[in-house]
Amino acid sequence: MKNAAPLELHVPEPPARPGEVPDFGWLKIPPAGSVARPDIATPPNEMRGHAYTLIRVLDEQGAASGPWDPKLDAETLRRGLRTMMLTRAYDERMFRAQRQGKTSFYMRCTGEEAIGVAQAMALDDRDMVFPTYRLQGLLIARGWPLIEMMNQVFSNTRDRLKGRQMPVLYASKEARFFSIAGNLATHLPEAVGWAMASAIKHDDRIAASWIGEGSTAEGDFHHALTFASVYRVPVVLNIVNNQYAISTFQRIAGGEESTFAARALGYGLPALRVDGNDFLAVYAATRWAADRARTNVGPTVIELVTYRASAHSTSDDPSKYRSAEEPGRWPLGDPIARLSGHLARLGEWSEERQARLASELDSEVLAIQREAESYGTLASGPHHRPATMFEDVFKEMPWHLRRQREEMGS
Amino acid sequence: MPRMNMVQALNSAMDVMMARDENVVVFGEDVGYFGGVFRCTEGLQKKYGRDRAFDTPIAESGILAAAIGMGVYGLRPVVEIQFADYIYPATDQLVSTAARLRYRSAGAFTAPITVRSPCGGGIFGGQTHSQSPEAIFTHVCGLKTVIPSNPYDAKGLLISAIEDDDPVIFLEPKRIYNGPFDGHHDRPVIPWSEHPASEVPAGHYTVSLGQAACVRPGAEVTVLTYGTMVHVALAGAEEAGVDAEILDLRTLIPLDIETIVASVGKTGRCLIVHEATRTSGFGAELAALVQEHCFYALEAPIVRITGWDTPYPHALEWDYFPGPRRVAEGLKRVMAD
Ligand SMILES: Cc1ncc(C[n+]2csc(CCOP(=O)(O)OP(=O)(O)O)c2C)c(N)n1
């Protein structure tokens, strides 16, 4: 066949750039409660539709409906709300501390709080998690003390990571929270490996991991899905689709022609595509996938559709690449407002309680921040002693490191 | 003549080459519309269109593989790896194909690609935004490796790299993008505009690959260095009060061995300074070469001042960075014997 016209390269573009009218018309939003809930033993092939729809429980009025409603009691819902609000209060304080020059860098998860928090609550605390840098809600929900997190952000004398890692790259063995990698996607297949070990040892713990939609382009994403599928690994693989990877819209990661959840289908894995700002839907989908993993049925891929409401990090300025109005037009709303609206509708919450809790949490965070700063900040110190940088390169320090430590003279 | 900082000079090199040669394409993560996280490709998409300057998925191996494929077609891709610390997923493409394609096909296929990537520390980037991995690439047969130290060289070398028919790893010390940093992190930042090398011609010119520059003539000792450390070495020599001859190597492969040998032959002493870790660093290669070529001229053991053999620690950045004090101590050590 002869070409009718010369070949052309297609380079995807977002629907709107700065100065243009934001448009989310491309996001198809089914009514809350309308998506079926298959049995966890359903063969992946018989539930392919779940990779292209959007599982939703909460509607615009805050009512919960449908088969995915996890029917959590009010106390549990309030705990979820509180943890999301604590996460946001923490983010705002740490963001401000960075702006005041107290540390080098910070990353907020604004608008994505339901993911870390609801998923932590749906998993068992003994399960191992391999998160990204935007899952502080997960660590907070696991009860890891904010003071520990702040000490890390300030790289101070109490920082358990000894000032070695950039802010937010937490690690906590006690919280079963894997050391966060700066190198994207590397941890996803590692989570699969951990879960393979759990299966080899006939353990009862599963693993869960998270990856940004942008990072699914890395080869490591493919390795994770291949191994998970081949060995039917007890793992939950979450794709957080917050629409952006720094400046690039998700179409650059391959979101234009398909969904990220649908990546699972080619590997014979089941996929759930979920409204990531709907606390109840996120909880229910995670529970479904965790049950599936725990009962030896196999791994699940979950795409959580959300929106990165703030900048990528303190080094980023989104006004350069997206319309300033865009965050306000995001059709799936804000996870905190939605859950609080739901509780209010149940008669279990009110605007006054919401406001009171927000200010209580801010004071709580501020008090902890004062304590953390008393142990030092990146800007003004004190820090761990310089000589400590030579520790942990190896278990036993070889001669050349001992010599370099002497050469440094501290 | 226009004044440019390093970011502007690099941008100008790509601009000049895209205008001269339709086969030059530029791509990488956040490189298209946004113009790169360090702004090096700003405006190129607007000027040359989306199919010549574009964003890629986050897949360094994919970026390199696509560049190789385009190079085989006949294009001259200039790709950006957002941080040198993120080049590792692409190492198989670099080592197994880019570097060996000419050899394994006896010249039938080649990949004339340029891989730009910010390297080095000094911005509190911790272990994944601070590395200097040049020795990994110099160890691979078939890759040229370039590290500029100022705007004039950056533009001239980048144009040479793009015009070169072999793959070139072009490492850009990010700490000197905006000014000539001499290692005194506690002093006010000096912009490039006060430095003579910020006078950069607007049009096309080249700085040849494989030529070192003598940035300070001297009689007592030769300092071999490159990138940010050129400025640190100048400060260190000043502070040590030593009449050092400082060579900015600019290109590690191919290396300007004549200039090195002539200088060490004259001074009889040699200090090697790089920010990268010491063991198996490029300084080890330099020390071996100096010893092979200048053994009988040497009056003292060669000394290396380098980053420590640990990952780059976030909060302890300035204890890690080989600053002017350490360079001065190194100079005194070489002069002692
Ligand atoms: C291997 C690698 N390549 C590039 C980067 C630089 N980088 C850091 S975050 C980021 C964007 C990630 O986007 P996404 O996966 O969608 O997650 P999000 O930040 O939106 O949560 C990039 C390109 C990196 N950290 N690691």
mmCIF file of C-alpha atoms in Angstrom, chain A residues 133-356:
data_model
loop_
_atom_site.group_PDB
_atom_site.id
_atom_site.type_symbol
_atom_site.label_atom_id
_atom_site.label_comp_id
_atom_site.label_asym_id
_atom_site.label_seq_id
_atom_site.Cartn_x
_atom_site.Cartn_y
_atom_site.Cartn_z
ATOM 1 C CA TYR A 133 6.595 9.980 48.203
ATOM 2 C CA ARG A 134 2.953 11.091 48.079
ATOM 3 C CA LEU A 135 1.636 8.510 50.577
ATOM 4 C CA GLN A 136 2.243 10.351 53.855
ATOM 5 C CA GLY A 137 -1.428 9.697 54.642
ATOM 6 C CA LEU A 138 -0.643 5.989 54.727
ATOM 7 C CA LEU A 139 2.142 6.433 57.255
ATOM 8 C CA ILE A 140 0.037 8.767 59.401
ATOM 9 C CA ALA A 141 -2.903 6.357 59.285
ATOM 10 C CA ARG A 142 -0.615 3.589 60.500
ATOM 11 C CA GLY A 143 -0.069 5.668 63.604
ATOM 12 C CA TRP A 144 3.555 6.534 62.928
ATOM 13 C CA PRO A 145 4.248 9.589 65.112
ATOM 14 C CA LEU A 146 4.273 12.945 63.362
ATOM 15 C CA ILE A 147 7.310 13.896 65.392
ATOM 16 C CA GLU A 148 9.280 11.122 63.658
ATOM 17 C CA MET A 149 8.137 12.356 60.266
ATOM 18 C CA MET A 150 9.023 15.951 61.058
ATOM 19 C CA ASN A 151 12.431 14.998 62.385
ATOM 20 C CA GLN A 152 13.055 13.427 58.975
ATOM 21 C CA VAL A 153 11.757 16.489 57.119
ATOM 22 C CA PHE A 154 14.080 18.712 59.168
ATOM 23 C CA SER A 155 17.041 16.278 58.951
ATOM 24 C CA ASN A 156 17.663 17.040 62.615
ATOM 25 C CA THR A 157 19.489 15.182 65.378
ATOM 26 C CA ARG A 158 16.486 12.919 66.023
ATOM 27 C CA ASP A 159 16.037 12.004 62.352
ATOM 28 C CA ARG A 160 16.181 8.223 62.311
ATOM 29 C CA LEU A 161 17.487 8.344 58.755
ATOM 30 C CA LYS A 162 20.453 10.385 60.038
ATOM 31 C CA GLY A 163 19.882 13.271 57.662
ATOM 32 C CA ARG A 164 20.761 11.112 54.691
ATOM 33 C CA GLN A 165 17.506 11.331 52.776
ATOM 34 C CA MET A 166 15.717 14.274 51.227
ATOM 35 C CA PRO A 167 12.589 15.349 53.103
ATOM 36 C CA VAL A 168 9.570 13.023 52.760
ATOM 37 C CA LEU A 169 11.573 9.938 51.753
ATOM 38 C CA TYR A 170 10.509 8.243 54.987
ATOM 39 C CA ALA A 171 11.244 4.677 56.043
ATOM 40 C CA SER A 172 9.815 2.828 59.010
ATOM 41 C CA LYS A 173 10.346 -0.835 59.661
ATOM 42 C CA GLU A 174 8.027 -0.642 62.689
ATOM 43 C CA ALA A 175 5.208 0.726 60.541
ATOM 44 C CA ARG A 176 6.030 -1.830 57.834
ATOM 45 C CA PHE A 177 6.553 1.102 55.499
ATOM 46 C CA PHE A 178 9.352 0.518 52.997
ATOM 47 C CA SER A 179 12.117 3.079 52.481
ATOM 48 C CA ILE A 180 10.765 5.476 49.841
ATOM 49 C CA ALA A 181 12.893 5.576 46.714
ATOM 50 C CA GLY A 182 13.829 8.700 44.801
ATOM 51 C CA ASN A 183 14.151 6.539 41.703
ATOM 52 C CA LEU A 184 10.625 6.133 40.428
ATOM 53 C CA ALA A 185 8.930 2.758 40.069
ATOM 54 C CA THR A 186 11.804 0.716 41.487
ATOM 55 C CA HIS A 187 9.791 -0.296 44.544
ATOM 56 C CA LEU A 188 6.796 -1.748 42.693
ATOM 57 C CA PRO A 189 8.448 -5.024 41.600
ATOM 58 C CA GLU A 190 10.201 -5.114 44.995
ATOM 59 C CA ALA A 191 6.777 -5.223 46.650
ATOM 60 C CA VAL A 192 5.974 -8.182 44.424
ATOM 61 C CA GLY A 193 9.163 -9.863 45.593
ATOM 62 C CA TRP A 194 8.272 -9.293 49.233
ATOM 63 C CA ALA A 195 4.863 -10.836 48.654
ATOM 64 C CA MET A 196 6.446 -13.786 46.827
ATOM 65 C CA ALA A 197 8.561 -14.364 49.933
ATOM 66 C CA SER A 198 5.436 -14.244 52.078
ATOM 67 C CA ALA A 199 3.913 -16.938 49.850
ATOM 68 C CA ILE A 200 7.077 -19.030 49.860
ATOM 69 C CA LYS A 201 7.055 -18.951 53.672
ATOM 70 C CA HIS A 202 3.291 -19.701 53.883
ATOM 71 C CA ASP A 203 2.870 -16.462 55.814
ATOM 72 C CA ASP A 204 -0.486 -14.665 56.075
ATOM 73 C CA ARG A 205 0.725 -11.158 55.291
ATOM 74 C CA ILE A 206 0.269 -9.512 51.918
ATOM 75 C CA ALA A 207 2.035 -6.554 50.297
ATOM 76 C CA ALA A 208 0.655 -3.414 48.726
ATOM 77 C CA SER A 209 2.403 -0.874 46.572
ATOM 78 C CA TRP A 210 1.640 2.435 44.866
ATOM 79 C CA ILE A 211 2.926 4.104 41.731
ATOM 80 C CA GLY A 212 2.056 7.372 39.998
ATOM 81 C CA GLU A 213 0.430 7.115 36.575
ATOM 82 C CA GLY A 214 3.454 8.880 35.116
ATOM 83 C CA SER A 215 5.799 6.251 36.495
ATOM 84 C CA THR A 216 3.866 3.367 34.947
ATOM 85 C CA ALA A 217 5.924 4.127 31.827
ATOM 86 C CA GLU A 218 9.028 2.724 33.511
ATOM 87 C CA GLY A 219 10.047 -0.845 32.757
ATOM 88 C CA ASP A 220 9.797 -1.699 36.454
ATOM 89 C CA PHE A 221 6.013 -1.359 36.220
ATOM 90 C CA HIS A 222 5.978 -4.108 33.611
ATOM 91 C CA HIS A 223 8.246 -6.300 35.747
ATOM 92 C CA ALA A 224 5.878 -5.925 38.690
ATOM 93 C CA LEU A 225 2.830 -6.973 36.696
ATOM 94 C CA THR A 226 4.598 -9.840 34.958
ATOM 95 C CA PHE A 227 5.919 -11.384 38.162
ATOM 96 C CA ALA A 228 2.647 -10.734 39.999
ATOM 97 C CA SER A 229 0.756 -12.541 37.273
ATOM 98 C CA VAL A 230 3.135 -15.454 36.712
ATOM 99 C CA TYR A 231 3.334 -16.411 40.393
ATOM 100 C CA ARG A 232 -0.188 -15.248 41.381
ATOM 101 C CA VAL A 233 1.472 -13.119 44.021
ATOM 102 C CA PRO A 234 -0.474 -11.885 47.093
ATOM 103 C CA VAL A 235 -0.029 -8.203 46.316
ATOM 104 C CA VAL A 236 -2.208 -5.154 45.652
ATOM 105 C CA LEU A 237 -0.727 -2.849 43.002
ATOM 106 C CA ASN A 238 -2.155 0.664 43.053
ATOM 107 C CA ILE A 239 -1.794 3.241 40.303
ATOM 108 C CA VAL A 240 -2.432 6.748 41.605
ATOM 109 C CA ASN A 241 -3.635 8.655 38.566
ATOM 110 C CA ASN A 242 -3.498 12.265 39.754
ATOM 111 C CA GLN A 243 -3.502 13.491 36.119
ATOM 112 C CA TYR A 244 0.022 14.933 36.245
ATOM 113 C CA ALA A 245 3.642 13.894 36.320
ATOM 114 C CA ILE A 246 5.336 17.189 37.176
ATOM 115 C CA SER A 247 4.328 19.214 34.076
ATOM 116 C CA THR A 248 3.076 16.436 31.850
ATOM 117 C CA PHE A 249 -0.577 15.498 31.627
ATOM 118 C CA GLN A 250 -1.400 11.780 31.938
ATOM 119 C CA ARG A 251 -1.816 11.440 28.167
ATOM 120 C CA ILE A 252 1.984 11.597 27.892
ATOM 121 C CA ALA A 253 2.097 8.496 30.089
ATOM 122 C CA GLY A 254 -0.292 6.681 27.759
ATOM 123 C CA GLY A 255 -3.655 7.690 29.205
ATOM 124 C CA GLU A 256 -5.142 8.936 25.961
ATOM 125 C CA GLU A 257 -6.178 5.691 24.306
ATOM 126 C CA SER A 258 -6.813 3.569 27.375
ATOM 127 C CA THR A 259 -7.016 3.611 31.149
ATOM 128 C CA PHE A 260 -4.137 2.806 33.444
ATOM 129 C CA ALA A 261 -6.229 0.098 35.073
ATOM 130 C CA ALA A 262 -6.524 -1.602 31.700
ATOM 131 C CA ARG A 263 -2.774 -2.213 31.686
ATOM 132 C CA ALA A 264 -3.586 -5.147 33.980
ATOM 133 C CA LEU A 265 -5.732 -6.952 31.420
ATOM 134 C CA GLY A 266 -2.891 -7.886 29.104
ATOM 135 C CA TYR A 267 -1.260 -9.695 32.023
ATOM 136 C CA GLY A 268 -4.433 -11.554 32.900
ATOM 137 C CA LEU A 269 -4.815 -9.581 36.117
ATOM 138 C CA PRO A 270 -8.096 -8.152 37.375
ATOM 139 C CA ALA A 271 -8.347 -4.375 37.497
ATOM 140 C CA LEU A 272 -10.556 -1.991 39.438
ATOM 141 C CA ARG A 273 -10.815 1.655 38.394
ATOM 142 C CA VAL A 274 -11.941 3.709 41.341
ATOM 143 C CA ASP A 275 -13.005 7.265 42.195
ATOM 144 C CA GLY A 276 -9.897 8.098 44.239
ATOM 145 C CA ASN A 277 -11.560 10.998 46.041
ATOM 146 C CA ASP A 278 -14.369 8.804 47.361
ATOM 147 C CA PHE A 279 -13.166 7.466 50.709
ATOM 148 C CA LEU A 280 -15.756 4.673 50.761
ATOM 149 C CA ALA A 281 -15.034 3.469 47.229
ATOM 150 C CA VAL A 282 -11.279 3.486 47.844
ATOM 151 C CA TYR A 283 -11.758 1.548 51.078
ATOM 152 C CA ALA A 284 -14.078 -1.016 49.488
ATOM 153 C CA ALA A 285 -11.927 -1.628 46.411
ATOM 154 C CA THR A 286 -8.817 -2.061 48.542
ATOM 155 C CA ARG A 287 -10.648 -4.489 50.795
ATOM 156 C CA TRP A 288 -11.763 -6.494 47.752
ATOM 157 C CA ALA A 289 -8.191 -6.683 46.433
ATOM 158 C CA ALA A 290 -6.707 -7.462 49.860
ATOM 159 C CA ASP A 291 -9.215 -10.275 50.401
ATOM 160 C CA ARG A 292 -8.365 -11.648 46.991
ATOM 161 C CA ALA A 293 -4.648 -11.623 47.779
ATOM 162 C CA ARG A 294 -5.137 -13.037 51.272
ATOM 163 C CA THR A 295 -7.150 -15.995 50.010
ATOM 164 C CA ASN A 296 -4.548 -17.023 47.420
ATOM 165 C CA VAL A 297 -6.737 -15.958 44.484
ATOM 166 C CA GLY A 298 -4.051 -13.551 43.305
ATOM 167 C CA PRO A 299 -2.986 -9.975 42.713
ATOM 168 C CA THR A 300 -5.140 -6.990 41.724
ATOM 169 C CA VAL A 301 -4.366 -3.731 39.990
ATOM 170 C CA ILE A 302 -6.303 -0.689 41.222
ATOM 171 C CA GLU A 303 -6.320 2.642 39.400
ATOM 172 C CA LEU A 304 -7.250 5.467 41.746
ATOM 173 C CA VAL A 305 -8.509 8.403 39.718
ATOM 174 C CA THR A 306 -7.691 11.620 41.533
ATOM 175 C CA TYR A 307 -6.228 15.065 40.993
ATOM 176 C CA ARG A 308 -2.965 16.596 42.200
ATOM 177 C CA ALA A 309 -4.502 19.774 43.599
ATOM 178 C CA SER A 310 -1.234 21.463 44.561
ATOM 179 C CA ALA A 311 2.169 21.697 42.919
ATOM 180 C CA HIS A 312 4.294 18.616 42.252
ATOM 181 C CA SER A 313 6.677 19.763 44.978
ATOM 182 C CA THR A 314 8.036 22.971 46.473
ATOM 183 C CA SER A 315 10.326 23.176 43.418
ATOM 184 C CA ASP A 316 7.398 23.311 40.991
ATOM 185 C CA ASP A 317 5.133 26.073 39.664
ATOM 186 C CA PRO A 318 2.037 24.604 37.999
ATOM 187 C CA SER A 319 0.893 27.977 36.614
ATOM 188 C CA LYS A 320 3.534 27.440 33.917
ATOM 189 C CA TYR A 321 1.722 24.451 32.427
ATOM 190 C CA ARG A 322 -1.898 24.275 33.591
ATOM 191 C CA SER A 323 -4.737 26.700 34.063
ATOM 192 C CA ALA A 324 -4.987 28.194 37.540
ATOM 193 C CA GLU A 325 -8.727 27.430 37.480
ATOM 194 C CA GLU A 326 -8.228 23.760 36.748
ATOM 195 C CA PRO A 327 -8.029 22.416 40.331
ATOM 196 C CA GLY A 328 -11.372 24.057 41.116
ATOM 197 C CA ARG A 329 -13.006 22.371 38.122
ATOM 198 C CA TRP A 330 -11.960 18.828 38.994
ATOM 199 C CA PRO A 331 -15.260 16.941 38.836
ATOM 200 C CA LEU A 332 -14.565 14.398 41.611
ATOM 201 C CA GLY A 333 -14.313 17.052 44.285
ATOM 202 C CA ASP A 334 -12.229 16.970 47.443
ATOM 203 C CA PRO A 335 -11.981 13.771 49.509
ATOM 204 C CA ILE A 336 -12.195 15.519 52.872
ATOM 205 C CA ALA A 337 -15.208 17.636 51.915
ATOM 206 C CA ARG A 338 -16.943 14.582 50.462
ATOM 207 C CA LEU A 339 -16.514 12.369 53.514
ATOM 208 C CA SER A 340 -17.415 15.174 55.876
ATOM 209 C CA GLY A 341 -20.543 15.857 53.804
ATOM 210 C CA HIS A 342 -21.449 12.182 54.005
ATOM 211 C CA LEU A 343 -21.070 12.104 57.779
ATOM 212 C CA ALA A 344 -23.144 15.275 58.093
ATOM 213 C CA ARG A 345 -25.849 13.694 55.989
ATOM 214 C CA LEU A 346 -25.877 10.735 58.356
ATOM 215 C CA GLY A 347 -26.373 13.193 61.223
ATOM 216 C CA GLU A 348 -22.950 12.223 62.573
ATOM 217 C CA TRP A 349 -21.083 15.448 61.823
ATOM 218 C CA SER A 350 -21.561 19.172 61.393
ATOM 219 C CA GLU A 351 -19.821 22.181 59.945
ATOM 220 C CA GLU A 352 -19.021 23.411 63.437
ATOM 221 C CA ARG A 353 -17.410 20.124 64.409
ATOM 222 C CA GLN A 354 -15.489 20.169 61.143
ATOM 223 C CA ALA A 355 -14.146 23.669 61.812
ATOM 224 C CA ARG A 356 -13.327 22.859 65.435
#
